[in-house]
Amino acid sequence: MADDDGFREFVHARLSRLSRIAYLLTGDHHAAEDLLQNALVKLAARWSKVSAGGAPDAYLRKILYHEHVSAWRRNRHLRAEWSTAEPPEGGGGRDLAADTVRRLLLEQALGKLTRKQRAVIVLRFFEDLSEADAAAALGVTVGTVKSQTSYALQRLRDLAPELHVLVREPKEAWA
């Protein structure tokens, strides 16, 4: 029972951030929920061992990114867009139109990257991980992280020059 409580506390403390990460990876709310749910189920199954090792964040991060790439490989022929009957809820006092534009710019730009490039960009710039930590999360070499970051940034410069607007905006405005 103590393990269950520890797992619940772990998830509760990180759920908002994990949801944002999953959304940035997938670009779709439903897919993000599925990705996060699958990752949490895998973590729950190994919680006692992972929590005893002291690195559940790193373990969950690795599951998220590996699940993301694996799901894409399995379903690359399936591409769907989802519409909703109601607009998303507003945030008190914020400029929702500007937030929406920033979110759409970021989503469209990330959509122009390969899965690995997108994962590296999210790890390095959203999660603010070092190259070594990003490499460990993805199970690749530091050189791969460096090259994928370089390719991704160049691709964004070429295919999404409108992102210069986000560079001048505070990071908190993206979420």
mmCIF file of C-alpha atoms in Angstrom, residues 63-151:
data_model
loop_
_atom_site.group_PDB
_atom_site.id
_atom_site.type_symbol
_atom_site.label_atom_id
_atom_site.label_comp_id
_atom_site.label_asym_id
_atom_site.label_seq_id
_atom_site.Cartn_x
_atom_site.Cartn_y
_atom_site.Cartn_z
ATOM 1 C CA ILE A 63 9.364 5.346 -21.253
ATOM 2 C CA LEU A 64 7.563 8.420 -22.632
ATOM 3 C CA TYR A 65 10.036 9.029 -25.419
ATOM 4 C CA HIS A 66 10.408 5.378 -26.356
ATOM 5 C CA GLU A 67 6.626 4.866 -26.366
ATOM 6 C CA HIS A 68 6.246 7.975 -28.515
ATOM 7 C CA VAL A 69 8.681 6.761 -31.151
ATOM 8 C CA SER A 70 7.331 3.193 -31.034
ATOM 9 C CA ALA A 71 3.727 4.350 -31.422
ATOM 10 C CA TRP A 72 4.688 6.461 -34.387
ATOM 11 C CA ARG A 73 6.442 3.526 -36.028
ATOM 12 C CA ARG A 74 3.409 1.297 -35.506
ATOM 13 C CA ASN A 75 0.903 3.883 -36.748
ATOM 14 C CA ARG A 76 2.803 6.006 -39.228
ATOM 15 C CA HIS A 77 0.226 5.218 -41.913
ATOM 16 C CA LEU A 78 -2.562 6.597 -39.713
ATOM 17 C CA ARG A 79 -2.760 10.383 -39.579
ATOM 18 C CA ALA A 80 -5.875 11.950 -38.161
ATOM 19 C CA GLU A 81 -7.003 15.369 -37.038
ATOM 20 C CA TRP A 82 -9.509 15.796 -34.255
ATOM 21 C CA SER A 83 -11.984 18.582 -33.879
ATOM 22 C CA THR A 84 -13.921 19.402 -30.746
ATOM 23 C CA ALA A 85 -17.459 20.631 -30.295
ATOM 24 C CA GLU A 86 -16.419 23.293 -27.810
ATOM 25 C CA PRO A 87 -13.422 25.626 -27.691
ATOM 26 C CA PRO A 88 -10.814 25.093 -24.967
ATOM 27 C CA GLU A 89 -11.337 26.767 -21.613
ATOM 28 C CA GLY A 90 -9.879 30.240 -21.163
ATOM 29 C CA GLY A 91 -7.231 31.305 -18.662
ATOM 30 C CA GLY A 92 -8.026 34.178 -16.280
ATOM 31 C CA GLY A 93 -6.740 37.502 -17.549
ATOM 32 C CA ARG A 94 -4.319 36.150 -20.146
ATOM 33 C CA ASP A 95 -4.383 37.174 -23.771
ATOM 34 C CA LEU A 96 -5.966 33.989 -25.101
ATOM 35 C CA ALA A 97 -5.594 35.022 -28.736
ATOM 36 C CA ALA A 98 -1.848 35.587 -28.366
ATOM 37 C CA ASP A 99 -1.504 32.340 -26.398
ATOM 38 C CA THR A 100 -3.344 30.497 -29.150
ATOM 39 C CA VAL A 101 -1.135 31.964 -31.863
ATOM 40 C CA ARG A 102 2.022 30.995 -29.950
ATOM 41 C CA ARG A 103 0.692 27.498 -29.308
ATOM 42 C CA LEU A 104 -0.273 27.013 -32.962
ATOM 43 C CA LEU A 105 3.079 28.301 -34.201
ATOM 44 C CA LEU A 106 4.909 25.936 -31.902
ATOM 45 C CA GLU A 107 2.673 22.991 -32.750
ATOM 46 C CA GLN A 108 3.011 23.556 -36.501
ATOM 47 C CA ALA A 109 6.764 23.982 -36.233
ATOM 48 C CA LEU A 110 7.208 20.807 -34.177
ATOM 49 C CA GLY A 111 5.019 18.987 -36.686
ATOM 50 C CA LYS A 112 7.604 19.723 -39.390
ATOM 51 C CA LEU A 113 10.262 17.722 -37.565
ATOM 52 C CA THR A 114 10.931 13.998 -37.558
ATOM 53 C CA ARG A 115 9.963 12.105 -34.389
ATOM 54 C CA LYS A 116 13.548 11.942 -33.139
ATOM 55 C CA GLN A 117 14.142 15.610 -33.875
ATOM 56 C CA ARG A 118 10.943 16.547 -32.097
ATOM 57 C CA ALA A 119 11.854 14.423 -29.083
ATOM 58 C CA VAL A 120 15.333 15.970 -28.891
ATOM 59 C CA ILE A 121 13.942 19.512 -29.145
ATOM 60 C CA VAL A 122 11.379 18.866 -26.398
ATOM 61 C CA LEU A 123 13.991 17.251 -24.137
ATOM 62 C CA ARG A 124 16.642 19.908 -24.677
ATOM 63 C CA PHE A 125 14.567 23.085 -24.773
ATOM 64 C CA PHE A 126 11.290 22.382 -23.006
ATOM 65 C CA GLU A 127 12.586 20.039 -20.329
ATOM 66 C CA ASP A 128 15.944 21.858 -20.306
ATOM 67 C CA LEU A 129 17.974 18.646 -20.145
ATOM 68 C CA SER A 130 21.668 18.511 -20.897
ATOM 69 C CA GLU A 131 22.846 16.683 -24.002
ATOM 70 C CA ALA A 132 23.975 13.761 -21.823
ATOM 71 C CA ASP A 133 20.628 13.541 -20.009
ATOM 72 C CA ALA A 134 18.702 13.758 -23.290
ATOM 73 C CA ALA A 135 20.890 11.008 -24.735
ATOM 74 C CA ALA A 136 20.225 8.817 -21.702
ATOM 75 C CA ALA A 137 16.469 9.435 -21.942
ATOM 76 C CA LEU A 138 16.424 8.458 -25.609
ATOM 77 C CA GLY A 139 18.941 5.642 -25.343
ATOM 78 C CA VAL A 140 21.241 7.199 -27.945
ATOM 79 C CA THR A 141 24.701 8.744 -27.917
ATOM 80 C CA VAL A 142 25.439 12.359 -27.062
ATOM 81 C CA GLY A 143 26.620 12.768 -30.657
ATOM 82 C CA THR A 144 23.200 11.703 -31.920
ATOM 83 C CA VAL A 145 21.530 14.268 -29.657
ATOM 84 C CA LYS A 146 23.898 16.965 -30.927
ATOM 85 C CA SER A 147 23.358 16.107 -34.587
ATOM 86 C CA GLN A 148 19.570 15.715 -34.265
ATOM 87 C CA THR A 149 19.388 19.052 -32.409
ATOM 88 C CA SER A 150 21.424 20.730 -35.113
ATOM 89 C CA TYR A 151 19.340 19.219 -37.917
#
